[in-house]
């Protein structure tokens, strides 16, 4: 279900991460260790007055050097003054990202340091956007600072909400307003669970909108008329040779075609939002320019979110003769860059000429089938027993991992539960070995698989779960 996004924006050290933690509390992270982020948690769910929404700490999103005009970003190796001019492009980038993707923006300032040039810059950007903004003066720990915080009215963003994130003062009132300003809760998923949802992802200029147009222009594709709900306005519903499917957030791809280049450079959040709703991601890569760090960020998110994937090396029409003749070598490079998803199918396409574009949806549908494939318990247990016979499990402290029983507990992505004597005896290399054994028999193309270990309880209660 599409959720409302609340983004926290502000220059470094104003207390974004403190407020983020205060709002989401000690809840388990939805997503952790995402490539392209600099903090443990940058995104999590919150609940207030019976409304749930997603909070994003934009300060934790890594802005790649090439995304910042000046080509600089903060890091331990280059400590930057938090309000120095060279820092502004970075803060600007984070604010732009929030404006693009969020439903509501919390603009944090610091009541101790008072109004700064960077605050004015961000305020200017936010004023020009049409997004609802709540201006917050943090660190208003006492009455005197609360009084002084009136200077922020000068930013022209309406009321100043004085809070102390560290002590929790004023945060409840702030959240009351947040919930008040959020858009209406989106309607529940109104289409069939069975209909594949496909997202087109990739860095700017890689050819997303060209591919979208090509796909929609194919003879096999019939685009359904928009039914008028908000969701349908974002997505495109189509039938491909009779098979219904949904292309996610095509409005986002189109919109980006018209805005100045640069804004979409921070695709981390967009990828996160899309993968939340997608079954299969079409990951576009650029055949001419080769792979960039940004590709790995997006691929990492896809893998982390358990979404299935097809890699499309686009612009294959534009590579040199030499490269074209050695496609195997190029594929090897792509696979090396995407090491953490060895199961990914790779297609070499041209959205411009249409080369192999007709293979894209059929491949995504094959992947979709794998995503929902169920292995019966009989063959599954035979497969694991063979795997163990061939290569015995590790032992630790003189104890050996014993597998009692295996079952597929879920699809999308396929999840296997292994009941063992002691899950702590598992070693990651054996984990990988078992995954390889599964794939040797059931390849699950384009689809991550999960292996979960559970202690087997004597008396056999686990076995009944079958
Ligand atoms: P970020 O860089 O914007 O995410 O800022 P942090 O959340 O890391 O906070 C920067 C510093 O400000 C930390 O030392 C926090 O402890 C401190 N801080 C955060 N909120 C408050 C507050 O309400 N009052 C005071 N006095 N300090 C705070
Ligand atoms: P997006 O930013 O990812 O949506 O990328 P666009 O679809 O806007 O494409 C960016 C640029 O790459 C445009 O100039 C396209 O004409 C060009 N382009 C897209 N696909 C191909 C392709 O397959 N071959 C070549 N040669 N150019 C392409």
Short mmCIF file of N, CA, C and O and ligand atoms in Angstrom, two decimals, residues 202-211 253 256-257 264 284 286 288 314-318 349-354, ligand 2:
data_model
loop_
_atom_site.label_atom_id
_atom_site.label_comp_id
_atom_site.label_asym_id
_atom_site.label_seq_id
_atom_site.Cartn_x
_atom_site.Cartn_y
_atom_site.Cartn_z
N UNK A 202 16.47 3.10 -12.57
CA UNK A 202 17.80 3.34 -13.11
C UNK A 202 18.14 4.80 -12.97
O UNK A 202 17.27 5.63 -12.74
N UNK A 203 19.41 5.08 -13.14
CA UNK A 203 19.84 6.46 -12.95
C UNK A 203 19.35 7.35 -14.11
O UNK A 203 18.88 6.83 -15.13
N UNK A 204 19.47 8.64 -13.94
CA UNK A 204 18.96 9.56 -14.96
C UNK A 204 19.63 9.31 -16.31
O UNK A 204 20.80 8.93 -16.35
N UNK A 205 18.86 9.49 -17.37
CA UNK A 205 19.39 9.39 -18.72
C UNK A 205 19.73 7.99 -19.20
O UNK A 205 20.31 7.82 -20.26
N UNK A 206 19.40 7.01 -18.41
CA UNK A 206 19.74 5.65 -18.80
C UNK A 206 18.73 5.13 -19.82
O UNK A 206 18.99 4.17 -20.54
N UNK A 207 17.57 5.82 -19.90
CA UNK A 207 16.59 5.45 -20.93
C UNK A 207 15.27 4.95 -20.39
O UNK A 207 14.54 4.25 -21.10
N UNK A 208 14.93 5.31 -19.17
CA UNK A 208 13.69 4.81 -18.55
C UNK A 208 12.45 5.25 -19.33
O UNK A 208 11.57 4.46 -19.63
N UNK A 209 12.40 6.55 -19.64
CA UNK A 209 11.18 7.01 -20.31
C UNK A 209 11.16 6.52 -21.76
O UNK A 209 10.10 6.21 -22.29
N UNK A 210 12.33 6.39 -22.38
CA UNK A 210 12.36 5.82 -23.74
C UNK A 210 11.84 4.39 -23.73
O UNK A 210 11.07 3.99 -24.60
N UNK A 211 12.27 3.62 -22.73
CA UNK A 211 11.81 2.23 -22.64
C UNK A 211 10.31 2.18 -22.38
O UNK A 211 9.60 1.38 -23.01
N UNK A 253 8.22 8.70 -13.95
CA UNK A 253 9.20 8.64 -15.04
C UNK A 253 8.92 9.75 -16.06
O UNK A 253 9.83 10.43 -16.52
N UNK A 256 9.75 13.29 -14.73
CA UNK A 256 11.17 13.57 -14.70
C UNK A 256 11.73 13.95 -16.06
O UNK A 256 12.76 14.58 -16.13
N UNK A 257 11.05 13.52 -17.07
CA UNK A 257 11.51 13.89 -18.39
C UNK A 257 11.51 15.39 -18.60
O UNK A 257 12.26 15.90 -19.41
N UNK A 264 16.85 14.22 -10.32
CA UNK A 264 16.63 12.80 -10.07
C UNK A 264 17.92 12.09 -9.69
O UNK A 264 17.94 10.89 -9.53
N UNK A 284 17.69 -0.66 -15.30
CA UNK A 284 18.34 -0.21 -16.52
C UNK A 284 19.80 0.18 -16.26
O UNK A 284 20.09 0.90 -15.31
N UNK A 286 23.52 1.44 -18.40
CA UNK A 286 23.91 2.14 -19.62
C UNK A 286 25.07 1.40 -20.30
O UNK A 286 26.15 1.28 -19.73
N UNK A 288 26.80 2.28 -22.82
CA UNK A 288 27.87 3.14 -23.31
C UNK A 288 28.73 3.64 -22.15
O UNK A 288 29.96 3.59 -22.19
N UNK A 314 20.94 -1.10 -21.60
CA UNK A 314 20.29 -0.31 -22.66
C UNK A 314 21.33 0.42 -23.51
O UNK A 314 22.48 0.53 -23.14
N UNK A 315 20.89 0.93 -24.64
CA UNK A 315 21.73 1.65 -25.60
C UNK A 315 22.74 0.72 -26.29
O UNK A 315 23.84 1.13 -26.65
N UNK A 316 22.37 -0.53 -26.40
CA UNK A 316 23.26 -1.51 -27.03
C UNK A 316 23.49 -1.16 -28.49
O UNK A 316 24.47 -1.59 -29.09
N UNK A 317 22.63 -0.36 -29.08
CA UNK A 317 22.83 0.10 -30.46
C UNK A 317 24.03 1.03 -30.58
O UNK A 317 24.61 1.18 -31.64
N UNK A 318 24.39 1.66 -29.46
CA UNK A 318 25.38 2.73 -29.53
C UNK A 318 26.80 2.30 -29.14
O UNK A 318 27.72 3.10 -29.15
N UNK A 349 19.58 -4.47 -24.71
CA UNK A 349 18.47 -3.91 -25.48
C UNK A 349 18.79 -2.51 -26.01
O UNK A 349 19.81 -1.91 -25.66
N UNK A 350 17.92 -2.02 -26.86
CA UNK A 350 17.98 -0.62 -27.25
C UNK A 350 16.56 -0.08 -27.24
O UNK A 350 15.72 -0.49 -28.04
N UNK A 351 16.32 0.83 -26.31
CA UNK A 351 15.00 1.45 -26.24
C UNK A 351 14.81 2.34 -27.46
O UNK A 351 13.70 2.61 -27.89
N UNK A 352 15.93 2.79 -28.03
CA UNK A 352 15.86 3.69 -29.18
C UNK A 352 15.44 2.96 -30.45
O UNK A 352 14.51 3.37 -31.15
N UNK A 353 16.10 1.84 -30.76
CA UNK A 353 15.78 1.12 -31.99
C UNK A 353 14.74 0.02 -31.76
O UNK A 353 14.20 -0.52 -32.71
N UNK A 354 14.52 -0.32 -30.50
CA UNK A 354 13.55 -1.38 -30.20
C UNK A 354 14.17 -2.76 -30.12
O UNK A 354 13.48 -3.74 -29.89
P1 LIG B 2 15.62 8.60 -18.44
O1 LIG B 2 16.16 9.85 -17.83
O2 LIG B 2 16.18 7.38 -17.77
O3 LIG B 2 14.12 8.56 -18.54
O4 LIG B 2 16.22 8.55 -19.93
P2 LIG B 2 15.55 8.96 -21.33
O5 LIG B 2 14.61 7.90 -21.78
O6 LIG B 2 15.03 10.34 -21.20
O7 LIG B 2 16.82 8.89 -22.28
C1 LIG B 2 17.94 9.70 -22.09
C2 LIG B 2 18.67 9.89 -23.40
O8 LIG B 2 19.19 8.65 -23.85
C3 LIG B 2 17.77 10.40 -24.50
O9 LIG B 2 18.52 11.30 -25.28
C4 LIG B 2 17.44 9.16 -25.30
O10 LIG B 2 17.17 9.42 -26.65
C5 LIG B 2 18.70 8.35 -25.15
N1 LIG B 2 18.44 6.92 -25.25
C6 LIG B 2 17.52 6.20 -24.57
N2 LIG B 2 17.58 4.90 -24.92
C7 LIG B 2 18.53 4.79 -25.87
C8 LIG B 2 19.07 3.68 -26.62
O11 LIG B 2 18.65 2.54 -26.52
N3 LIG B 2 20.08 3.97 -27.49
C9 LIG B 2 20.57 5.23 -27.64
N4 LIG B 2 21.55 5.39 -28.51
N5 LIG B 2 20.10 6.28 -26.96
C10 LIG B 2 19.10 6.07 -26.08
#
